[in-house]
Amino acid sequence: MGGNVNVLIFGPPGSGKSTHSRRIVERYGLTYISSGDIIRNEIMKGTELGRELERYIARGDLIPDTVVNTLIISRLRRDRRNFIIDGYPRTAEQVLAFENYLYDHGVALDLAMEIFISKEESVRRVAGRRICPKCGEVYHVTYNPPRVPGVCDVCGSRLVQREDDRREIVERRYDLYVSNMAPIIKFYKKHGLYVRIDGHGSISEVWERIRPLLDYIRARESSGQRLSESL
């Protein structure tokens, strides 16, 4: 991409935002920052903070804003330009901390994109999701299976189902997502940065809804005009 392009990507459980984030990274050369990956890495380290985070996730509760803000902003200090952030901010308090950070460092956000699916579709997708614990590649037993069942195509590791992918946890996470995203969506709509993508259909179908938008933003950014200025 020409110039600096900074993107937020949101979506309820199973929306495919991680999969499409990686496609965006490959096509446009952005740095991928995932709140979920950062949190899971902390858990894998077995630290006191990691054990506390694991208890929140096992209950399906949101992790406190102060903890999430610290983890994400610490990561942002290494990559302040050309990023795509997956799954953050998720509360009004996180938006405030994030926007203050951007303002203090002279960083502009170009797009807040939500990939939206229904609750029924969310549960259906997540129940069949499998994750590579080593490289983070995401699969689905029906929609995006690996070449060898249960084995990662990229690194050959054995795939796993996350504890928080159980049906009852997914339903609770979906409801929390919808309720907490309402003020965030309103905020980014007001600033002309919010775009909602229909996440139903195959990965390729959804990608063809996303790609023209990112191509458009790349062209606008190259000409020095932000998305909010062209809407």
mmCIF file with all atom_site columns, C-alpha atoms in Angstrom:
data_model
loop_
_atom_site.group_PDB
_atom_site.id
_atom_site.type_symbol
_atom_site.label_atom_id
_atom_site.label_alt_id
_atom_site.label_comp_id
_atom_site.label_asym_id
_atom_site.label_entity_id
_atom_site.label_seq_id
_atom_site.pdbx_PDB_ins_code
_atom_site.Cartn_x
_atom_site.Cartn_y
_atom_site.Cartn_z
_atom_site.occupancy
_atom_site.B_iso_or_equiv
_atom_site.pdbx_formal_charge
_atom_site.auth_seq_id
_atom_site.auth_comp_id
_atom_site.auth_asym_id
_atom_site.auth_atom_id
_atom_site.pdbx_PDB_model_num
ATOM 1   C CA . MET A 1 1   ? 0.000   0.000   0.000  1.00 0.00 ? 1   MET A CA 1
ATOM 2   C CA . GLY A 1 2   ? 1.176   3.483   -0.718 1.00 0.00 ? 2   GLY A CA 1
ATOM 3   C CA . GLY A 1 3   ? 1.431   5.636   2.370  1.00 0.00 ? 3   GLY A CA 1
ATOM 4   C CA . ASN A 1 4   ? 0.338   4.636   5.848  1.00 0.00 ? 4   ASN A CA 1
ATOM 5   C CA . VAL A 1 5   ? -2.919  2.678   6.147  1.00 0.00 ? 5   VAL A CA 1
ATOM 6   C CA . ASN A 1 6   ? -4.357  1.711   9.539  1.00 0.00 ? 6   ASN A CA 1
ATOM 7   C CA . VAL A 1 7   ? -7.389  -0.546  9.862  1.00 0.00 ? 7   VAL A CA 1
ATOM 8   C CA . LEU A 1 8   ? -9.584  -1.926  12.635 1.00 0.00 ? 8   LEU A CA 1
ATOM 9   C CA . ILE A 1 9   ? -11.460 -5.169  11.935 1.00 0.00 ? 9   ILE A CA 1
ATOM 10  C CA . PHE A 1 10  ? -14.351 -6.361  14.107 1.00 0.00 ? 10  PHE A CA 1
ATOM 11  C CA . GLY A 1 11  ? -16.745 -9.272  14.084 1.00 0.00 ? 11  GLY A CA 1
ATOM 12  C CA . PRO A 1 12  ? -18.643 -11.661 16.359 1.00 0.00 ? 12  PRO A CA 1
ATOM 13  C CA . PRO A 1 13  ? -17.235 -15.139 17.064 1.00 0.00 ? 13  PRO A CA 1
ATOM 14  C CA . GLY A 1 14  ? -16.797 -17.087 13.838 1.00 0.00 ? 14  GLY A CA 1
ATOM 15  C CA . SER A 1 15  ? -17.122 -14.081 11.535 1.00 0.00 ? 15  SER A CA 1
ATOM 16  C CA . GLY A 1 16  ? -13.849 -14.899 9.775  1.00 0.00 ? 16  GLY A CA 1
ATOM 17  C CA . LYS A 1 17  ? -12.105 -11.693 10.748 1.00 0.00 ? 17  LYS A CA 1
ATOM 18  C CA . SER A 1 18  ? -8.841  -13.475 11.596 1.00 0.00 ? 18  SER A CA 1
ATOM 19  C CA . THR A 1 19  ? -8.840  -15.310 8.269  1.00 0.00 ? 19  THR A CA 1
ATOM 20  C CA . HIS A 1 20  ? -9.529  -12.146 6.310  1.00 0.00 ? 20  HIS A CA 1
ATOM 21  C CA . SER A 1 21  ? -7.047  -10.150 8.381  1.00 0.00 ? 21  SER A CA 1
ATOM 22  C CA . ARG A 1 22  ? -4.324  -12.498 7.204  1.00 0.00 ? 22  ARG A CA 1
ATOM 23  C CA . ARG A 1 23  ? -5.449  -12.092 3.599  1.00 0.00 ? 23  ARG A CA 1
ATOM 24  C CA . ILE A 1 24  ? -5.314  -8.320  4.022  1.00 0.00 ? 24  ILE A CA 1
ATOM 25  C CA . VAL A 1 25  ? -1.814  -8.592  5.505  1.00 0.00 ? 25  VAL A CA 1
ATOM 26  C CA . GLU A 1 26  ? -0.634  -10.695 2.548  1.00 0.00 ? 26  GLU A CA 1
ATOM 27  C CA . ARG A 1 27  ? -2.181  -8.451  -0.115 1.00 0.00 ? 27  ARG A CA 1
ATOM 28  C CA . TYR A 1 28  ? -1.502  -5.019  1.371  1.00 0.00 ? 28  TYR A CA 1
ATOM 29  C CA . GLY A 1 29  ? 1.564   -5.496  3.572  1.00 0.00 ? 29  GLY A CA 1
ATOM 30  C CA . LEU A 1 30  ? 0.045   -4.391  6.881  1.00 0.00 ? 30  LEU A CA 1
ATOM 31  C CA . THR A 1 31  ? 1.227   -5.503  10.312 1.00 0.00 ? 31  THR A CA 1
ATOM 32  C CA . TYR A 1 32  ? -1.286  -7.850  11.957 1.00 0.00 ? 32  TYR A CA 1
ATOM 33  C CA . ILE A 1 33  ? -2.074  -7.152  15.614 1.00 0.00 ? 33  ILE A CA 1
ATOM 34  C CA . SER A 1 34  ? -4.597  -9.556  17.178 1.00 0.00 ? 34  SER A CA 1
ATOM 35  C CA . SER A 1 35  ? -5.939  -9.010  20.678 1.00 0.00 ? 35  SER A CA 1
ATOM 36  C CA . GLY A 1 36  ? -6.856  -12.705 20.854 1.00 0.00 ? 36  GLY A CA 1
ATOM 37  C CA . ASP A 1 37  ? -3.363  -13.846 19.836 1.00 0.00 ? 37  ASP A CA 1
ATOM 38  C CA . ILE A 1 38  ? -1.714  -11.503 22.329 1.00 0.00 ? 38  ILE A CA 1
ATOM 39  C CA . ILE A 1 39  ? -3.960  -12.771 25.132 1.00 0.00 ? 39  ILE A CA 1
ATOM 40  C CA . ARG A 1 40  ? -3.477  -16.450 24.206 1.00 0.00 ? 40  ARG A CA 1
ATOM 41  C CA . ASN A 1 41  ? 0.301   -15.985 24.050 1.00 0.00 ? 41  ASN A CA 1
ATOM 42  C CA . GLU A 1 42  ? 0.215   -14.555 27.552 1.00 0.00 ? 42  GLU A CA 1
ATOM 43  C CA . ILE A 1 43  ? -1.789  -17.575 28.722 1.00 0.00 ? 43  ILE A CA 1
ATOM 44  C CA . MET A 1 44  ? 0.668   -19.988 27.088 1.00 0.00 ? 44  MET A CA 1
ATOM 45  C CA . LYS A 1 45  ? 3.524   -18.352 28.994 1.00 0.00 ? 45  LYS A CA 1
ATOM 46  C CA . GLY A 1 46  ? 1.862   -19.509 32.220 1.00 0.00 ? 46  GLY A CA 1
ATOM 47  C CA . THR A 1 47  ? 2.387   -16.175 33.964 1.00 0.00 ? 47  THR A CA 1
ATOM 48  C CA . GLU A 1 48  ? 0.182   -14.928 36.799 1.00 0.00 ? 48  GLU A CA 1
ATOM 49  C CA . LEU A 1 49  ? -1.482  -12.558 34.328 1.00 0.00 ? 49  LEU A CA 1
ATOM 50  C CA . GLY A 1 50  ? -1.942  -15.436 31.887 1.00 0.00 ? 50  GLY A CA 1
ATOM 51  C CA . ARG A 1 51  ? -3.699  -17.561 34.503 1.00 0.00 ? 51  ARG A CA 1
ATOM 52  C CA . GLU A 1 52  ? -5.993  -14.663 35.353 1.00 0.00 ? 52  GLU A CA 1
ATOM 53  C CA . LEU A 1 53  ? -6.812  -14.131 31.671 1.00 0.00 ? 53  LEU A CA 1
ATOM 54  C CA . GLU A 1 54  ? -7.572  -17.837 31.281 1.00 0.00 ? 54  GLU A CA 1
ATOM 55  C CA . ARG A 1 55  ? -10.150 -17.702 34.073 1.00 0.00 ? 55  ARG A CA 1
ATOM 56  C CA . TYR A 1 56  ? -11.999 -14.827 32.372 1.00 0.00 ? 56  TYR A CA 1
ATOM 57  C CA . ILE A 1 57  ? -12.064 -16.658 29.032 1.00 0.00 ? 57  ILE A CA 1
ATOM 58  C CA . ALA A 1 58  ? -13.231 -19.953 30.559 1.00 0.00 ? 58  ALA A CA 1
ATOM 59  C CA . ARG A 1 59  ? -16.264 -18.129 32.004 1.00 0.00 ? 59  ARG A CA 1
ATOM 60  C CA . GLY A 1 60  ? -16.930 -16.278 28.756 1.00 0.00 ? 60  GLY A CA 1
ATOM 61  C CA . ASP A 1 61  ? -16.417 -12.923 30.510 1.00 0.00 ? 61  ASP A CA 1
ATOM 62  C CA . LEU A 1 62  ? -14.750 -9.860  29.034 1.00 0.00 ? 62  LEU A CA 1
ATOM 63  C CA . ILE A 1 63  ? -11.207 -9.191  30.198 1.00 0.00 ? 63  ILE A CA 1
ATOM 64  C CA . PRO A 1 64  ? -10.915 -5.876  32.105 1.00 0.00 ? 64  PRO A CA 1
ATOM 65  C CA . ASP A 1 65  ? -10.279 -2.845  29.906 1.00 0.00 ? 65  ASP A CA 1
ATOM 66  C CA . THR A 1 66  ? -7.159  -1.762  31.763 1.00 0.00 ? 66  THR A CA 1
ATOM 67  C CA . VAL A 1 67  ? -5.501  -5.125  31.072 1.00 0.00 ? 67  VAL A CA 1
ATOM 68  C CA . VAL A 1 68  ? -6.465  -5.219  27.386 1.00 0.00 ? 68  VAL A CA 1
ATOM 69  C CA . ASN A 1 69  ? -5.405  -1.594  26.830 1.00 0.00 ? 69  ASN A CA 1
ATOM 70  C CA . THR A 1 70  ? -1.986  -2.258  28.333 1.00 0.00 ? 70  THR A CA 1
ATOM 71  C CA . LEU A 1 71  ? -1.412  -5.362  26.189 1.00 0.00 ? 71  LEU A CA 1
ATOM 72  C CA . ILE A 1 72  ? -2.488  -3.758  22.897 1.00 0.00 ? 72  ILE A CA 1
ATOM 73  C CA . ILE A 1 73  ? -0.840  -0.371  23.360 1.00 0.00 ? 73  ILE A CA 1
ATOM 74  C CA . SER A 1 74  ? 2.410   -2.050  24.372 1.00 0.00 ? 74  SER A CA 1
ATOM 75  C CA . ARG A 1 75  ? 2.266   -3.930  21.060 1.00 0.00 ? 75  ARG A CA 1
ATOM 76  C CA . LEU A 1 76  ? 1.386   -0.770  19.119 1.00 0.00 ? 76  LEU A CA 1
ATOM 77  C CA . ARG A 1 77  ? 4.524   0.955   20.342 1.00 0.00 ? 77  ARG A CA 1
ATOM 78  C CA . ARG A 1 78  ? 6.492   -1.390  18.059 1.00 0.00 ? 78  ARG A CA 1
ATOM 79  C CA . ASP A 1 79  ? 4.253   -0.822  14.989 1.00 0.00 ? 79  ASP A CA 1
ATOM 80  C CA . ARG A 1 80  ? 2.584   2.585   14.912 1.00 0.00 ? 80  ARG A CA 1
ATOM 81  C CA . ARG A 1 81  ? 1.995   2.646   11.141 1.00 0.00 ? 81  ARG A CA 1
ATOM 82  C CA . ASN A 1 82  ? 0.466   0.307   8.547  1.00 0.00 ? 82  ASN A CA 1
ATOM 83  C CA . PHE A 1 83  ? -1.409  -1.962  10.940 1.00 0.00 ? 83  PHE A CA 1
ATOM 84  C CA . ILE A 1 84  ? -4.603  -3.966  11.044 1.00 0.00 ? 84  ILE A CA 1
ATOM 85  C CA . ILE A 1 85  ? -5.928  -4.578  14.557 1.00 0.00 ? 85  ILE A CA 1
ATOM 86  C CA . ASP A 1 86  ? -8.170  -7.601  15.015 1.00 0.00 ? 86  ASP A CA 1
ATOM 87  C CA . GLY A 1 87  ? -10.695 -7.541  17.875 1.00 0.00 ? 87  GLY A CA 1
ATOM 88  C CA . TYR A 1 88  ? -9.806  -4.230  19.536 1.00 0.00 ? 88  TYR A CA 1
ATOM 89  C CA . PRO A 1 89  ? -11.217 -1.903  20.785 1.00 0.00 ? 89  PRO A CA 1
ATOM 90  C CA . ARG A 1 90  ? -14.335 -3.685  22.086 1.00 0.00 ? 90  ARG A CA 1
ATOM 91  C CA . THR A 1 91  ? -15.637 -1.299  24.742 1.00 0.00 ? 91  THR A CA 1
ATOM 92  C CA . ALA A 1 92  ? -16.129 2.454   25.021 1.00 0.00 ? 92  ALA A CA 1
ATOM 93  C CA . GLU A 1 93  ? -13.272 2.622   27.534 1.00 0.00 ? 93  GLU A CA 1
ATOM 94  C CA . GLN A 1 94  ? -10.957 0.829   25.113 1.00 0.00 ? 94  GLN A CA 1
ATOM 95  C CA . VAL A 1 95  ? -11.938 3.237   22.326 1.00 0.00 ? 95  VAL A CA 1
ATOM 96  C CA . LEU A 1 96  ? -11.021 6.170   24.545 1.00 0.00 ? 96  LEU A CA 1
ATOM 97  C CA . ALA A 1 97  ? -7.601  4.710   25.414 1.00 0.00 ? 97  ALA A CA 1
ATOM 98  C CA . PHE A 1 98  ? -6.925  3.785   21.778 1.00 0.00 ? 98  PHE A CA 1
ATOM 99  C CA . GLU A 1 99  ? -7.988  7.154   20.334 1.00 0.00 ? 99  GLU A CA 1
ATOM 100 C CA . ASN A 1 100 ? -5.921  9.002   22.930 1.00 0.00 ? 100 ASN A CA 1
ATOM 101 C CA . TYR A 1 101 ? -2.899  6.928   21.951 1.00 0.00 ? 101 TYR A CA 1
ATOM 102 C CA . LEU A 1 102 ? -3.431  7.636   18.234 1.00 0.00 ? 102 LEU A CA 1
ATOM 103 C CA . TYR A 1 103 ? -3.852  11.361  18.911 1.00 0.00 ? 103 TYR A CA 1
ATOM 104 C CA . ASP A 1 104 ? -0.756  11.560  21.111 1.00 0.00 ? 104 ASP A CA 1
ATOM 105 C CA . HIS A 1 105 ? 1.374   9.888   18.415 1.00 0.00 ? 105 HIS A CA 1
ATOM 106 C CA . GLY A 1 106 ? -0.111  11.604  15.360 1.00 0.00 ? 106 GLY A CA 1
ATOM 107 C CA . VAL A 1 107 ? -1.535  8.381   13.890 1.00 0.00 ? 107 VAL A CA 1
ATOM 108 C CA . ALA A 1 108 ? -4.674  8.443   11.703 1.00 0.00 ? 108 ALA A CA 1
ATOM 109 C CA . LEU A 1 109 ? -7.150  5.573   11.429 1.00 0.00 ? 109 LEU A CA 1
ATOM 110 C CA . ASP A 1 110 ? -8.428  4.864   7.898  1.00 0.00 ? 110 ASP A CA 1
ATOM 111 C CA . LEU A 1 111 ? -11.126 2.220   8.357  1.00 0.00 ? 111 LEU A CA 1
ATOM 112 C CA . ALA A 1 112 ? -13.188 0.474   11.050 1.00 0.00 ? 112 ALA A CA 1
ATOM 113 C CA . MET A 1 113 ? -14.591 -2.596  9.296  1.00 0.00 ? 113 MET A CA 1
ATOM 114 C CA . GLU A 1 114 ? -17.086 -5.036  10.805 1.00 0.00 ? 114 GLU A CA 1
ATOM 115 C CA . ILE A 1 115 ? -17.675 -8.494  9.323  1.00 0.00 ? 115 ILE A CA 1
ATOM 116 C CA . PHE A 1 116 ? -21.138 -9.353  10.609 1.00 0.00 ? 116 PHE A CA 1
ATOM 117 C CA . ILE A 1 117 ? -22.924 -12.732 10.862 1.00 0.00 ? 117 ILE A CA 1
ATOM 118 C CA . SER A 1 118 ? -26.046 -13.963 12.667 1.00 0.00 ? 118 SER A CA 1
ATOM 119 C CA . LYS A 1 119 ? -25.945 -15.707 16.036 1.00 0.00 ? 119 LYS A CA 1
ATOM 120 C CA . GLU A 1 120 ? -26.983 -19.020 14.467 1.00 0.00 ? 120 GLU A CA 1
ATOM 121 C CA . GLU A 1 121 ? -24.186 -18.803 11.905 1.00 0.00 ? 121 GLU A CA 1
ATOM 122 C CA . SER A 1 122 ? -21.711 -17.842 14.631 1.00 0.00 ? 122 SER A CA 1
ATOM 123 C CA . VAL A 1 123 ? -22.434 -20.975 16.657 1.00 0.00 ? 123 VAL A CA 1
ATOM 124 C CA . ARG A 1 124 ? -22.385 -23.206 13.561 1.00 0.00 ? 124 ARG A CA 1
ATOM 125 C CA . ARG A 1 125 ? -19.000 -21.932 12.434 1.00 0.00 ? 125 ARG A CA 1
ATOM 126 C CA . VAL A 1 126 ? -17.251 -21.893 15.788 1.00 0.00 ? 126 VAL A CA 1
ATOM 127 C CA . ALA A 1 127 ? -18.290 -25.426 16.724 1.00 0.00 ? 127 ALA A CA 1
ATOM 128 C CA . GLY A 1 128 ? -16.249 -26.742 13.795 1.00 0.00 ? 128 GLY A CA 1
ATOM 129 C CA . ARG A 1 129 ? -13.296 -24.381 14.103 1.00 0.00 ? 129 ARG A CA 1
ATOM 130 C CA . ARG A 1 130 ? -9.814  -25.770 14.671 1.00 0.00 ? 130 ARG A CA 1
ATOM 131 C CA . ILE A 1 131 ? -6.680  -23.745 15.473 1.00 0.00 ? 131 ILE A CA 1
ATOM 132 C CA . CYS A 1 132 ? -2.985  -24.448 15.012 1.00 0.00 ? 132 CYS A CA 1
ATOM 133 C CA . PRO A 1 133 ? -1.386  -23.775 18.424 1.00 0.00 ? 133 PRO A CA 1
ATOM 134 C CA . LYS A 1 134 ? 2.018   -23.208 16.846 1.00 0.00 ? 134 LYS A CA 1
ATOM 135 C CA . CYS A 1 135 ? 1.502   -20.835 13.894 1.00 0.00 ? 135 CYS A CA 1
ATOM 136 C CA . GLY A 1 136 ? -2.060  -19.612 14.553 1.00 0.00 ? 136 GLY A CA 1
ATOM 137 C CA . GLU A 1 137 ? -3.555  -20.816 11.241 1.00 0.00 ? 137 GLU A CA 1
ATOM 138 C CA . VAL A 1 138 ? -7.356  -21.168 11.411 1.00 0.00 ? 138 VAL A CA 1
ATOM 139 C CA . TYR A 1 139 ? -9.378  -23.997 9.838  1.00 0.00 ? 139 TYR A CA 1
ATOM 140 C CA . HIS A 1 140 ? -12.947 -25.325 9.849  1.00 0.00 ? 140 HIS A CA 1
ATOM 141 C CA . VAL A 1 141 ? -13.841 -28.992 9.545  1.00 0.00 ? 141 VAL A CA 1
ATOM 142 C CA . THR A 1 142 ? -16.498 -28.172 6.906  1.00 0.00 ? 142 THR A CA 1
ATOM 143 C CA . TYR A 1 143 ? -15.803 -24.749 5.366  1.00 0.00 ? 143 TYR A CA 1
ATOM 144 C CA . ASN A 1 144 ? -11.994 -24.648 5.366  1.00 0.00 ? 144 ASN A CA 1
ATOM 145 C CA . PRO A 1 145 ? -10.554 -28.083 6.199  1.00 0.00 ? 145 PRO A CA 1
ATOM 146 C CA . PRO A 1 146 ? -6.819  -28.803 6.213  1.00 0.00 ? 146 PRO A CA 1
ATOM 147 C CA . ARG A 1 147 ? -5.454  -31.130 3.510  1.00 0.00 ? 147 ARG A CA 1
ATOM 148 C CA . VAL A 1 148 ? -4.815  -33.798 6.160  1.00 0.00 ? 148 VAL A CA 1
ATOM 149 C CA . PRO A 1 149 ? -7.572  -33.999 8.823  1.00 0.00 ? 149 PRO A CA 1
ATOM 150 C CA . GLY A 1 150 ? -6.401  -32.593 12.149 1.00 0.00 ? 150 GLY A CA 1
ATOM 151 C CA . VAL A 1 151 ? -3.019  -31.426 10.825 1.00 0.00 ? 151 VAL A CA 1
ATOM 152 C CA . CYS A 1 152 ? -1.941  -27.849 9.984  1.00 0.00 ? 152 CYS A CA 1
ATOM 153 C CA . ASP A 1 153 ? -1.115  -27.311 6.296  1.00 0.00 ? 153 ASP A CA 1
ATOM 154 C CA . VAL A 1 154 ? 1.503   -24.689 7.164  1.00 0.00 ? 154 VAL A CA 1
ATOM 155 C CA . CYS A 1 155 ? 3.624   -26.243 9.903  1.00 0.00 ? 155 CYS A CA 1
ATOM 156 C CA . GLY A 1 156 ? 2.313   -29.791 10.367 1.00 0.00 ? 156 GLY A CA 1
ATOM 157 C CA . SER A 1 157 ? 1.242   -29.315 13.986 1.00 0.00 ? 157 SER A CA 1
ATOM 158 C CA . ARG A 1 158 ? -1.795  -31.090 15.437 1.00 0.00 ? 158 ARG A CA 1
ATOM 159 C CA . LEU A 1 159 ? -4.879  -28.834 15.360 1.00 0.00 ? 159 LEU A CA 1
ATOM 160 C CA . VAL A 1 160 ? -6.907  -28.142 18.512 1.00 0.00 ? 160 VAL A CA 1
ATOM 161 C CA . GLN A 1 161 ? -10.355 -26.848 19.478 1.00 0.00 ? 161 GLN A CA 1
ATOM 162 C CA . ARG A 1 162 ? -10.199 -23.896 21.849 1.00 0.00 ? 162 ARG A CA 1
ATOM 163 C CA . GLU A 1 163 ? -11.938 -24.189 25.193 1.00 0.00 ? 163 GLU A CA 1
ATOM 164 C CA . ASP A 1 164 ? -13.905 -20.990 24.524 1.00 0.00 ? 164 ASP A CA 1
ATOM 165 C CA . ASP A 1 165 ? -15.355 -22.476 21.302 1.00 0.00 ? 165 ASP A CA 1
ATOM 166 C CA . ARG A 1 166 ? -17.992 -24.472 23.210 1.00 0.00 ? 166 ARG A CA 1
ATOM 167 C CA . ARG A 1 167 ? -21.597 -23.617 22.205 1.00 0.00 ? 167 ARG A CA 1
ATOM 168 C CA . GLU A 1 168 ? -22.696 -22.023 25.483 1.00 0.00 ? 168 GLU A CA 1
ATOM 169 C CA . ILE A 1 169 ? -19.566 -19.894 25.644 1.00 0.00 ? 169 ILE A CA 1
ATOM 170 C CA . VAL A 1 170 ? -19.960 -18.833 22.004 1.00 0.00 ? 170 VAL A CA 1
ATOM 171 C CA . GLU A 1 171 ? -23.567 -17.743 22.575 1.00 0.00 ? 171 GLU A CA 1
ATOM 172 C CA . ARG A 1 172 ? -22.545 -15.644 25.561 1.00 0.00 ? 172 ARG A CA 1
ATOM 173 C CA . ARG A 1 173 ? -19.593 -14.134 23.685 1.00 0.00 ? 173 ARG A CA 1
ATOM 174 C CA . TYR A 1 174 ? -21.881 -13.247 20.778 1.00 0.00 ? 174 TYR A CA 1
ATOM 175 C CA . ASP A 1 175 ? -24.368 -11.448 23.028 1.00 0.00 ? 175 ASP A CA 1
ATOM 176 C CA . LEU A 1 176 ? -21.573 -9.567  24.794 1.00 0.00 ? 176 LEU A CA 1
ATOM 177 C CA . TYR A 1 177 ? -20.073 -8.593  21.456 1.00 0.00 ? 177 TYR A CA 1
ATOM 178 C CA . VAL A 1 178 ? -23.334 -7.160  20.094 1.00 0.00 ? 178 VAL A CA 1
ATOM 179 C CA . SER A 1 179 ? -24.135 -5.178  23.247 1.00 0.00 ? 179 SER A CA 1
ATOM 180 C CA . ASN A 1 180 ? -20.623 -3.791  23.674 1.00 0.00 ? 180 ASN A CA 1
ATOM 181 C CA . MET A 1 181 ? -20.125 -2.925  19.998 1.00 0.00 ? 181 MET A CA 1
ATOM 182 C CA . ALA A 1 182 ? -23.182 -0.652  19.743 1.00 0.00 ? 182 ALA A CA 1
ATOM 183 C CA . PRO A 1 183 ? -21.477 2.529   21.091 1.00 0.00 ? 183 PRO A CA 1
ATOM 184 C CA . ILE A 1 184 ? -18.252 1.722   19.227 1.00 0.00 ? 184 ILE A CA 1
ATOM 185 C CA . ILE A 1 185 ? -20.063 1.385   15.920 1.00 0.00 ? 185 ILE A CA 1
ATOM 186 C CA . LYS A 1 186 ? -21.879 4.649   16.617 1.00 0.00 ? 186 LYS A CA 1
ATOM 187 C CA . PHE A 1 187 ? -18.545 6.374   17.316 1.00 0.00 ? 187 PHE A CA 1
ATOM 188 C CA . TYR A 1 188 ? -16.850 5.240   14.111 1.00 0.00 ? 188 TYR A CA 1
ATOM 189 C CA . LYS A 1 189 ? -19.974 5.891   12.035 1.00 0.00 ? 189 LYS A CA 1
ATOM 190 C CA . LYS A 1 190 ? -19.903 9.469   13.314 1.00 0.00 ? 190 LYS A CA 1
ATOM 191 C CA . HIS A 1 191 ? -16.314 9.792   12.135 1.00 0.00 ? 191 HIS A CA 1
ATOM 192 C CA . GLY A 1 192 ? -17.079 8.301   8.705  1.00 0.00 ? 192 GLY A CA 1
ATOM 193 C CA . LEU A 1 193 ? -14.805 5.299   9.182  1.00 0.00 ? 193 LEU A CA 1
ATOM 194 C CA . TYR A 1 194 ? -17.250 2.436   9.811  1.00 0.00 ? 194 TYR A CA 1
ATOM 195 C CA . VAL A 1 195 ? -18.143 -0.068  7.078  1.00 0.00 ? 195 VAL A CA 1
ATOM 196 C CA . ARG A 1 196 ? -20.227 -3.211  7.617  1.00 0.00 ? 196 ARG A CA 1
ATOM 197 C CA . ILE A 1 197 ? -19.407 -6.289  5.508  1.00 0.00 ? 197 ILE A CA 1
ATOM 198 C CA . ASP A 1 198 ? -21.873 -9.170  5.117  1.00 0.00 ? 198 ASP A CA 1
ATOM 199 C CA . GLY A 1 199 ? -19.930 -12.133 6.499  1.00 0.00 ? 199 GLY A CA 1
ATOM 200 C CA . HIS A 1 200 ? -22.305 -14.876 5.319  1.00 0.00 ? 200 HIS A CA 1
ATOM 201 C CA . GLY A 1 201 ? -21.161 -17.165 2.524  1.00 0.00 ? 201 GLY A CA 1
ATOM 202 C CA . SER A 1 202 ? -17.837 -18.758 1.633  1.00 0.00 ? 202 SER A CA 1
ATOM 203 C CA . ILE A 1 203 ? -14.449 -17.277 2.456  1.00 0.00 ? 203 ILE A CA 1
ATOM 204 C CA . SER A 1 204 ? -13.986 -16.338 -1.197 1.00 0.00 ? 204 SER A CA 1
ATOM 205 C CA . GLU A 1 205 ? -17.395 -14.663 -1.397 1.00 0.00 ? 205 GLU A CA 1
ATOM 206 C CA . VAL A 1 206 ? -16.748 -12.556 1.694  1.00 0.00 ? 206 VAL A CA 1
ATOM 207 C CA . TRP A 1 207 ? -13.246 -11.690 0.489  1.00 0.00 ? 207 TRP A CA 1
ATOM 208 C CA . GLU A 1 208 ? -14.695 -10.326 -2.756 1.00 0.00 ? 208 GLU A CA 1
ATOM 209 C CA . ARG A 1 209 ? -16.775 -7.926  -0.638 1.00 0.00 ? 209 ARG A CA 1
ATOM 210 C CA . ILE A 1 210 ? -13.700 -6.811  1.311  1.00 0.00 ? 210 ILE A CA 1
ATOM 211 C CA . ARG A 1 211 ? -11.070 -6.580  -1.425 1.00 0.00 ? 211 ARG A CA 1
ATOM 212 C CA . PRO A 1 212 ? -12.671 -3.753  -3.467 1.00 0.00 ? 212 PRO A CA 1
ATOM 213 C CA . LEU A 1 213 ? -13.004 -1.674  -0.297 1.00 0.00 ? 213 LEU A CA 1
ATOM 214 C CA . LEU A 1 214 ? -9.324  -2.074  0.593  1.00 0.00 ? 214 LEU A CA 1
ATOM 215 C CA . ASP A 1 215 ? -8.293  -1.421  -3.009 1.00 0.00 ? 215 ASP A CA 1
ATOM 216 C CA . TYR A 1 216 ? -10.358 1.775   -2.880 1.00 0.00 ? 216 TYR A CA 1
ATOM 217 C CA . ILE A 1 217 ? -8.728  2.878   0.373  1.00 0.00 ? 217 ILE A CA 1
ATOM 218 C CA . ARG A 1 218 ? -5.280  2.142   -1.033 1.00 0.00 ? 218 ARG A CA 1
ATOM 219 C CA . ALA A 1 219 ? -6.008  4.344   -4.037 1.00 0.00 ? 219 ALA A CA 1
ATOM 220 C CA . ARG A 1 220 ? -7.414  7.108   -1.826 1.00 0.00 ? 220 ARG A CA 1
ATOM 221 C CA . GLU A 1 221 ? -4.474  6.907   0.551  1.00 0.00 ? 221 GLU A CA 1
ATOM 222 C CA . SER A 1 222 ? -2.026  7.138   -2.333 1.00 0.00 ? 222 SER A CA 1
ATOM 223 C CA . SER A 1 223 ? -3.741  10.329  -3.440 1.00 0.00 ? 223 SER A CA 1
ATOM 224 C CA . GLY A 1 224 ? -3.669  11.727  0.108  1.00 0.00 ? 224 GLY A CA 1
ATOM 225 C CA . GLN A 1 225 ? -7.426  11.519  0.733  1.00 0.00 ? 225 GLN A CA 1
ATOM 226 C CA . ARG A 1 226 ? -8.851  9.568   3.690  1.00 0.00 ? 226 ARG A CA 1
ATOM 227 C CA . LEU A 1 227 ? -12.019 7.461   3.525  1.00 0.00 ? 227 LEU A CA 1
ATOM 228 C CA . SER A 1 228 ? -13.966 9.883   5.745  1.00 0.00 ? 228 SER A CA 1
ATOM 229 C CA . GLU A 1 229 ? -13.177 12.724  3.357  1.00 0.00 ? 229 GLU A CA 1
ATOM 230 C CA . SER A 1 230 ? -14.585 10.854  0.360  1.00 0.00 ? 230 SER A CA 1
ATOM 231 C CA . LEU A 1 231 ? -17.858 9.655   1.900  1.00 0.00 ? 231 LEU A CA 1
#
